[in-house]
Short mmCIF file of C-alpha atoms and ligand atoms in Angstrom, two decimals:
data_model
loop_
_atom_site.label_atom_id
_atom_site.label_comp_id
_atom_site.label_asym_id
_atom_site.label_seq_id
_atom_site.Cartn_x
_atom_site.Cartn_y
_atom_site.Cartn_z
CA MET A 27 -42.49 -56.72 116.13
CA VAL A 28 -42.65 -55.94 112.63
CA GLN A 29 -40.30 -53.12 111.54
CA ILE A 30 -42.16 -50.23 109.42
CA LEU A 31 -39.74 -49.00 106.78
CA SER A 32 -41.33 -45.37 106.47
CA GLY A 33 -40.72 -43.95 103.08
CA LYS A 34 -42.07 -40.69 104.80
CA GLU A 35 -39.65 -40.24 107.33
CA VAL A 36 -36.79 -41.34 105.15
CA SER A 37 -38.06 -38.72 102.30
CA ARG A 38 -38.04 -36.04 105.13
CA LYS A 39 -34.26 -36.58 105.73
CA VAL A 40 -33.91 -36.38 101.81
CA TYR A 41 -35.74 -33.10 101.82
CA SER A 42 -33.77 -31.59 104.94
CA ASP A 43 -30.37 -32.58 103.31
CA LEU A 44 -31.52 -30.97 99.95
CA ILE A 45 -32.12 -27.61 101.68
CA PRO A 46 -28.38 -26.09 102.03
CA ARG A 47 -27.83 -27.35 98.35
CA ILE A 48 -31.14 -25.56 97.06
CA ASP A 49 -30.05 -22.36 99.26
CA SER A 50 -26.53 -22.41 97.41
CA LEU A 51 -28.20 -22.69 93.97
CA LYS A 52 -30.42 -19.73 94.55
CA LYS A 53 -27.58 -17.46 95.89
CA GLN A 54 -26.04 -18.08 92.41
CA GLY A 55 -29.18 -17.27 90.95
CA ILE A 56 -30.50 -20.58 90.12
CA SER A 57 -33.82 -21.95 91.08
CA PRO A 58 -34.00 -25.66 90.10
CA CYS A 59 -37.19 -26.35 87.83
CA LEU A 60 -38.96 -29.19 86.60
CA ALA A 61 -40.94 -29.45 83.64
CA VAL A 62 -43.76 -31.95 83.33
CA ILE A 63 -45.47 -33.17 80.11
CA LEU A 64 -48.76 -34.70 80.61
CA ILE A 65 -50.72 -36.18 77.90
CA GLY A 66 -54.33 -36.98 77.93
CA GLU A 67 -56.92 -37.40 80.89
CA ASN A 68 -55.70 -40.43 82.52
CA PRO A 69 -56.95 -39.45 86.31
CA ALA A 70 -54.20 -41.43 88.19
CA SER A 71 -51.66 -39.35 85.96
CA LYS A 72 -53.19 -36.06 86.89
CA ILE A 73 -53.07 -37.13 90.53
CA TYR A 74 -49.50 -38.16 90.34
CA VAL A 75 -48.68 -34.84 88.26
CA ARG A 76 -50.39 -32.79 91.05
CA SER A 77 -48.70 -34.37 93.96
CA LYS A 78 -44.94 -33.92 92.04
CA THR A 79 -45.70 -30.52 91.50
CA ARG A 80 -47.11 -29.67 94.82
CA LYS A 81 -44.02 -30.84 96.45
CA PHE A 82 -41.80 -28.82 94.06
CA GLU A 83 -43.87 -25.81 95.24
CA SER A 84 -43.97 -26.71 99.03
CA LEU A 85 -39.98 -26.63 98.82
CA GLY A 86 -40.04 -23.33 96.86
CA LEU A 87 -39.03 -24.88 93.70
CA HIS A 88 -40.18 -24.13 90.31
CA SER A 89 -42.38 -26.59 88.17
CA LYS A 90 -44.34 -26.25 84.84
CA THR A 91 -46.81 -28.58 83.56
CA ILE A 92 -47.52 -28.84 79.93
CA HIS A 93 -50.88 -30.40 79.67
CA LEU A 94 -51.49 -31.77 76.04
CA GLU A 95 -54.37 -33.30 74.13
CA LYS A 96 -54.38 -36.90 73.84
CA SER A 97 -54.87 -36.47 70.15
CA ILE A 98 -51.55 -34.14 69.92
CA ASP A 99 -49.77 -35.19 66.79
CA GLU A 100 -46.05 -36.28 67.35
CA THR A 101 -44.47 -33.55 65.67
CA GLU A 102 -46.10 -30.96 67.85
CA LEU A 103 -44.93 -33.40 70.94
CA ILE A 104 -41.45 -33.41 69.42
CA GLY A 105 -41.45 -29.47 69.21
CA ASN A 106 -42.29 -29.03 72.84
CA ILE A 107 -39.98 -31.58 73.88
CA GLN A 108 -37.24 -29.81 72.09
CA SER A 109 -38.27 -26.20 73.32
CA LEU A 110 -38.05 -27.63 76.99
CA ASN A 111 -34.51 -29.18 75.78
CA ASN A 112 -33.09 -25.66 74.70
CA THR A 113 -34.61 -23.63 77.55
CA LYS A 114 -32.02 -22.88 80.05
CA ASP A 115 -34.13 -22.35 83.13
CA ILE A 116 -35.74 -25.60 82.92
CA HIS A 117 -33.22 -28.16 84.48
CA GLY A 118 -35.45 -31.36 84.43
CA ILE A 119 -38.03 -32.86 82.24
CA LEU A 120 -40.40 -35.61 82.95
CA ILE A 121 -42.87 -37.40 80.33
CA GLN A 122 -45.75 -38.72 82.58
CA LEU A 123 -46.36 -42.14 81.78
CA PRO A 124 -48.38 -44.19 80.51
CA LEU A 125 -48.13 -42.41 77.13
CA PRO A 126 -51.46 -42.62 75.06
CA LYS A 127 -51.67 -45.97 73.25
CA GLN A 128 -50.86 -44.45 69.71
CA MET A 129 -47.25 -43.11 70.80
CA ASP A 130 -44.17 -45.04 70.78
CA GLU A 131 -42.61 -44.72 74.42
CA LEU A 132 -39.22 -45.48 73.52
CA LYS A 133 -39.06 -43.17 70.71
CA ILE A 134 -40.68 -40.26 72.83
CA LEU A 135 -38.59 -40.90 76.02
CA GLN A 136 -35.29 -40.71 73.86
CA LEU A 137 -36.28 -36.88 72.76
CA VAL A 138 -35.37 -35.77 76.33
CA SER A 139 -31.95 -34.43 76.56
CA PRO A 140 -30.15 -36.93 78.67
CA ASP A 141 -28.58 -34.20 80.77
CA LYS A 142 -32.24 -33.32 81.60
CA ASP A 143 -33.78 -36.54 82.25
CA VAL A 144 -34.42 -36.66 85.82
CA ASP A 145 -36.74 -39.85 85.58
CA GLY A 146 -33.49 -41.91 84.34
CA PHE A 147 -35.49 -43.35 81.33
CA HIS A 148 -33.33 -42.33 78.32
CA PRO A 149 -31.53 -45.05 77.00
CA GLU A 150 -28.19 -43.34 77.79
CA ASN A 151 -28.86 -43.40 81.30
CA VAL A 152 -30.07 -46.80 81.53
CA GLY A 153 -27.12 -47.84 79.86
CA LEU A 154 -24.87 -45.82 82.19
CA LEU A 155 -26.55 -47.45 84.96
CA SER A 156 -25.96 -50.78 83.70
CA ILE A 157 -22.30 -50.56 83.13
CA GLY A 158 -21.98 -48.87 86.82
CA HIS A 159 -21.64 -45.32 86.20
CA PRO A 160 -24.92 -43.84 86.81
CA ARG A 161 -25.72 -40.19 85.89
CA PHE A 162 -29.64 -40.20 86.44
CA ILE A 163 -30.90 -43.40 88.28
CA SER A 164 -34.85 -43.82 88.01
CA CYS A 165 -36.64 -42.46 90.87
CA THR A 166 -38.65 -45.58 92.20
CA PRO A 167 -35.57 -47.84 92.44
CA LYS A 168 -33.16 -45.30 93.72
CA GLY A 169 -35.88 -44.38 96.62
CA ILE A 170 -35.78 -47.81 97.62
CA MET A 171 -31.73 -48.28 97.82
CA ARG A 172 -32.19 -45.02 100.25
CA ILE A 173 -34.78 -46.99 102.41
CA PHE A 174 -32.24 -49.81 102.76
CA ASP A 175 -29.53 -47.36 103.33
CA HIS A 176 -31.52 -45.39 105.91
CA TYR A 177 -32.63 -48.67 107.93
CA ASN A 178 -29.16 -50.10 107.64
CA ILE A 179 -30.43 -53.09 105.84
CA ASP A 180 -27.31 -54.67 103.99
CA LEU A 181 -27.78 -56.48 101.13
CA ASP A 182 -24.16 -57.80 100.36
CA GLY A 183 -24.66 -61.67 99.98
CA LYS A 184 -28.29 -61.49 100.37
CA HIS A 185 -30.65 -63.41 98.19
CA VAL A 186 -32.97 -60.40 96.84
CA VAL A 187 -36.15 -61.67 94.87
CA LEU A 188 -37.56 -59.02 92.51
CA LEU A 189 -41.11 -59.57 91.43
CA GLY A 190 -41.41 -57.66 88.20
CA ARG A 191 -39.06 -56.80 85.61
CA SER A 192 -40.61 -53.17 83.97
CA ASN A 193 -38.08 -50.96 82.58
CA ILE A 194 -39.00 -48.38 85.51
CA VAL A 195 -38.88 -50.60 88.50
CA GLY A 196 -37.67 -54.28 88.49
CA ARG A 197 -34.99 -53.78 85.67
CA PRO A 198 -33.09 -51.03 87.36
CA MET A 199 -33.70 -52.52 90.78
CA SER A 200 -31.79 -55.54 89.68
CA LEU A 201 -28.82 -53.49 88.29
CA LEU A 202 -28.61 -51.37 91.53
CA THR A 203 -29.14 -54.41 94.17
CA GLY A 204 -26.75 -56.72 92.23
CA THR A 205 -24.09 -54.35 91.59
CA LYS A 206 -20.56 -54.88 93.45
CA LYS A 207 -21.00 -51.78 95.78
CA LYS A 208 -21.46 -51.48 99.36
CA GLY A 209 -24.80 -51.82 100.64
CA ALA A 210 -25.42 -53.79 97.43
CA ASN A 211 -24.03 -56.64 96.01
CA ALA A 212 -26.62 -59.07 96.57
CA THR A 213 -27.47 -62.49 94.59
CA ILE A 214 -30.65 -61.55 92.34
CA THR A 215 -33.66 -63.51 91.16
CA VAL A 216 -36.09 -61.99 88.83
CA CYS A 217 -39.59 -63.12 88.47
CA HIS A 218 -42.27 -62.17 86.07
CA SER A 219 -45.34 -63.65 84.22
CA GLY A 220 -43.25 -66.27 82.71
CA THR A 221 -42.11 -67.55 86.14
CA LYS A 222 -43.68 -71.15 86.62
CA TYR A 223 -44.12 -71.01 90.73
CA ILE A 224 -43.15 -68.01 92.33
CA PRO A 225 -43.30 -69.17 95.91
CA ASP A 226 -40.32 -71.24 94.88
CA PHE A 227 -37.94 -68.27 94.96
CA THR A 228 -39.75 -66.04 97.20
CA SER A 229 -39.51 -68.62 99.97
CA SER A 230 -35.55 -68.61 99.90
CA ALA A 231 -35.59 -64.55 99.77
CA ASP A 232 -33.71 -62.41 102.43
CA VAL A 233 -35.55 -59.54 100.28
CA VAL A 234 -38.43 -59.53 98.54
CA ILE A 235 -39.24 -56.36 96.07
CA SER A 236 -42.33 -56.41 94.60
CA ALA A 237 -43.52 -54.52 91.63
CA MET A 238 -46.16 -56.47 89.70
CA GLY A 239 -49.21 -54.39 90.23
CA VAL A 240 -51.40 -57.36 91.55
CA PRO A 241 -53.32 -56.62 94.69
CA GLU A 242 -52.62 -58.42 98.02
CA PHE A 243 -50.66 -61.09 95.57
CA LEU A 244 -47.76 -61.84 98.33
CA LYS A 245 -48.89 -63.98 101.40
CA GLY A 246 -46.88 -64.48 104.18
CA LYS A 247 -46.71 -68.38 103.55
CA MET A 248 -44.79 -67.64 100.73
CA LEU A 249 -42.02 -65.76 102.75
CA LYS A 250 -39.07 -66.89 104.55
CA LYS A 251 -39.25 -65.96 108.50
CA GLY A 252 -37.30 -62.72 109.24
CA SER A 253 -37.21 -61.74 105.52
CA VAL A 254 -37.62 -58.05 104.31
CA VAL A 255 -40.59 -56.78 102.17
CA ILE A 256 -40.45 -53.53 99.65
CA ASP A 257 -43.78 -53.08 98.30
CA VAL A 258 -43.82 -51.04 95.06
CA GLY A 259 -47.52 -51.54 94.03
CA ILE A 260 -50.22 -49.24 94.43
CA ASN A 261 -53.71 -50.78 93.37
CA ARG A 262 -57.04 -49.80 93.78
CA VAL A 263 -59.46 -52.26 95.00
CA GLU A 264 -63.44 -51.67 95.56
CA ALA A 265 -64.03 -50.27 98.94
CA ASP A 266 -67.40 -49.18 100.90
CA ASN A 267 -65.99 -45.72 101.67
CA GLU A 268 -66.46 -42.23 100.14
CA LYS A 269 -64.10 -42.69 97.22
CA GLY A 270 -65.55 -46.34 96.50
CA TYR A 271 -61.86 -47.67 96.40
CA ARG A 272 -58.92 -48.16 98.64
CA LEU A 273 -55.00 -48.52 97.73
CA VAL A 274 -53.31 -51.84 98.64
CA GLY A 275 -49.81 -52.77 97.78
CA ASP A 276 -48.65 -56.11 96.13
CA ALA A 277 -48.36 -57.72 99.44
CA ASP A 278 -51.01 -58.63 101.71
CA TRP A 279 -50.19 -56.55 104.76
CA ASN A 280 -51.85 -58.71 107.43
CA SER A 281 -50.79 -61.76 106.13
CA ILE A 282 -46.99 -61.12 105.52
CA GLN A 283 -46.71 -60.00 109.28
CA GLU A 284 -46.29 -63.82 110.36
CA ASN A 285 -42.84 -63.94 108.63
CA VAL A 286 -41.29 -60.53 107.90
CA SER A 287 -39.16 -58.68 109.91
CA ALA A 288 -39.49 -55.36 108.25
CA ALA A 289 -41.81 -53.81 105.45
CA THR A 290 -42.80 -50.80 103.73
CA PRO A 291 -46.65 -50.13 104.11
CA VAL A 292 -48.83 -48.84 101.22
CA PRO A 293 -49.34 -45.85 101.17
CA GLY A 294 -46.33 -44.20 102.92
CA GLY A 295 -43.38 -46.58 101.84
CA VAL A 296 -42.04 -46.16 98.19
CA GLY A 297 -44.33 -43.57 96.99
CA PRO A 298 -43.18 -40.83 99.04
CA MET A 299 -39.31 -41.75 97.90
CA THR A 300 -40.32 -41.73 94.55
CA ILE A 301 -41.19 -37.96 94.77
CA ALA A 302 -38.14 -37.15 96.75
CA MET A 303 -35.66 -39.08 94.29
CA LEU A 304 -37.50 -36.77 91.64
CA VAL A 305 -36.72 -33.56 93.52
CA GLU A 306 -33.24 -34.75 94.43
CA ASN A 307 -32.59 -35.78 90.82
CA THR A 308 -34.02 -32.07 89.54
CA VAL A 309 -31.55 -30.24 92.43
CA GLU A 310 -28.90 -32.39 90.76
CA ALA A 311 -29.54 -31.64 87.27
CA ALA A 312 -29.30 -27.96 88.03
CA GLU A 313 -26.00 -28.26 89.94
CA ARG A 314 -24.64 -30.25 86.92
CA ASN A 315 -25.80 -27.50 84.61
CA MET A 316 -24.25 -24.82 86.56
CA VAL A 317 -20.97 -26.60 86.84
CA ASN A 318 -20.99 -27.41 82.71
CA SER A 319 -22.36 -23.61 81.84
P1 LIG B 11 -45.40 -53.02 84.42
O1 LIG B 11 -44.67 -52.24 83.68
O2 LIG B 11 -46.89 -53.30 84.67
O3 LIG B 11 -44.57 -54.38 85.00
C1 LIG B 11 -45.25 -55.37 85.79
C2 LIG B 11 -44.37 -56.53 85.96
O4 LIG B 11 -44.79 -57.54 86.87
C3 LIG B 11 -43.96 -57.14 84.73
O5 LIG B 11 -42.60 -57.54 84.59
C4 LIG B 11 -44.97 -58.32 84.74
O6 LIG B 11 -44.58 -59.34 84.00
C5 LIG B 11 -45.01 -58.49 86.07
N1 LIG B 11 -46.07 -59.18 86.56
C6 LIG B 11 -47.63 -58.88 86.44
N2 LIG B 11 -48.35 -59.67 86.66
C7 LIG B 11 -47.73 -60.86 86.90
C8 LIG B 11 -47.97 -62.13 87.90
N3 LIG B 11 -49.19 -62.41 88.12
N4 LIG B 11 -47.00 -62.95 87.90
C9 LIG B 11 -45.76 -62.33 87.67
N5 LIG B 11 -45.30 -61.58 87.46
C10 LIG B 11 -46.48 -60.53 86.94
O7 LIG B 11 -45.53 -52.18 86.30
P2 LIG B 11 -44.93 -51.05 86.75
O8 LIG B 11 -44.88 -49.89 86.07
O9 LIG B 11 -43.38 -51.75 87.08
O10 LIG B 11 -45.37 -50.70 88.05
C11 LIG B 11 -45.56 -51.97 89.08
C12 LIG B 11 -46.54 -51.56 90.26
O11 LIG B 11 -45.74 -50.57 90.94
C13 LIG B 11 -47.73 -50.83 89.86
O12 LIG B 11 -48.75 -51.14 90.80
C14 LIG B 11 -47.57 -49.51 89.83
O13 LIG B 11 -48.84 -48.83 90.07
C15 LIG B 11 -46.72 -49.40 91.07
N6 LIG B 11 -45.69 -48.38 90.89
C16 LIG B 11 -45.57 -47.57 92.21
C17 LIG B 11 -44.37 -46.77 92.23
C18 LIG B 11 -44.40 -45.82 93.61
O14 LIG B 11 -43.77 -44.90 93.54
N7 LIG B 11 -44.66 -46.37 94.46
C19 LIG B 11 -43.82 -46.58 91.05
C20 LIG B 11 -43.90 -47.14 90.05
C21 LIG B 11 -44.71 -48.13 90.07
P3 LIG B 11 -44.02 -59.54 82.35
O15 LIG B 11 -42.99 -58.56 82.25
O16 LIG B 11 -43.83 -60.80 82.26
O17 LIG B 11 -45.35 -59.08 81.68
#
């Protein structure tokens, strides 16, 4: 029987652990607040922002969405970010990606105060993670580490194969899984579009973490018996239903069953953990802010 690694279940535990921390902040007159900057009309981005802000509301936390026109000029955007950096009651700032093509993503992300960078994308926070002293860890990789911890999957000495090396998933994931710490300490292989033949690596992996964005790429025959699959991919494929599409991961769920011992489903796997870690990072930012002020 394949074990389902349910991000939904783990996220419920995260939220219940956060309640006393939120209550303690509120007793001191602080209500953790996230500001989200959404630029343009990308439908998927709008859905992601809505689900993040709804989660904050459901927990009695504040969130504020600043929706800007795609054509906004850079000076105005910089002004918006600086104003949020200087607003005491805003504890976390998230810039919803992807940005419109004309914008320089690195330049914009660097404008967010590293102390409010709850997405963990600021180079200062990436640097701290890479030297083993993380402040804010980006939400998806942090959430995946929490799944391993919850289900007692110890990576020590294991071969972890990452499919994808993006700054938001693959790269920080390689730092977290490969670090010399309890629960991690794995040997890492990172595959990407320049990798000649991916099954050469996945077939010897104890754990495969796929973040490519290629629907149902990973098949059972590419995996070792008893391996674990973490499927980060969220891909829309055409379907004969009301919406006209369904969501699938990077793994072919039916096909991987023949070899995996445990796997995250799509939806209900990594996705809920990304939001849970965003809430956790925002609470952490509010706590840090209180200590430092
Ligand atoms: P990304 O920035 O597009 O990066 C994709 C990575 O996969 C790149 O490193 C790319 O290689 C590699 N890749 C793409 N196609 C490949 C192929 N055919 N063979 C080998 N490598 C390939 O994507 P991302 O932002 O990391 O997101 C990846 C997926 O995860 C997407 O489906 C996204 O929607 C999903 N996602 C989900 C969550 C969640 O909460 N569940 C969070 C973030 C992202 P190169 O570097 O060589 O280009």
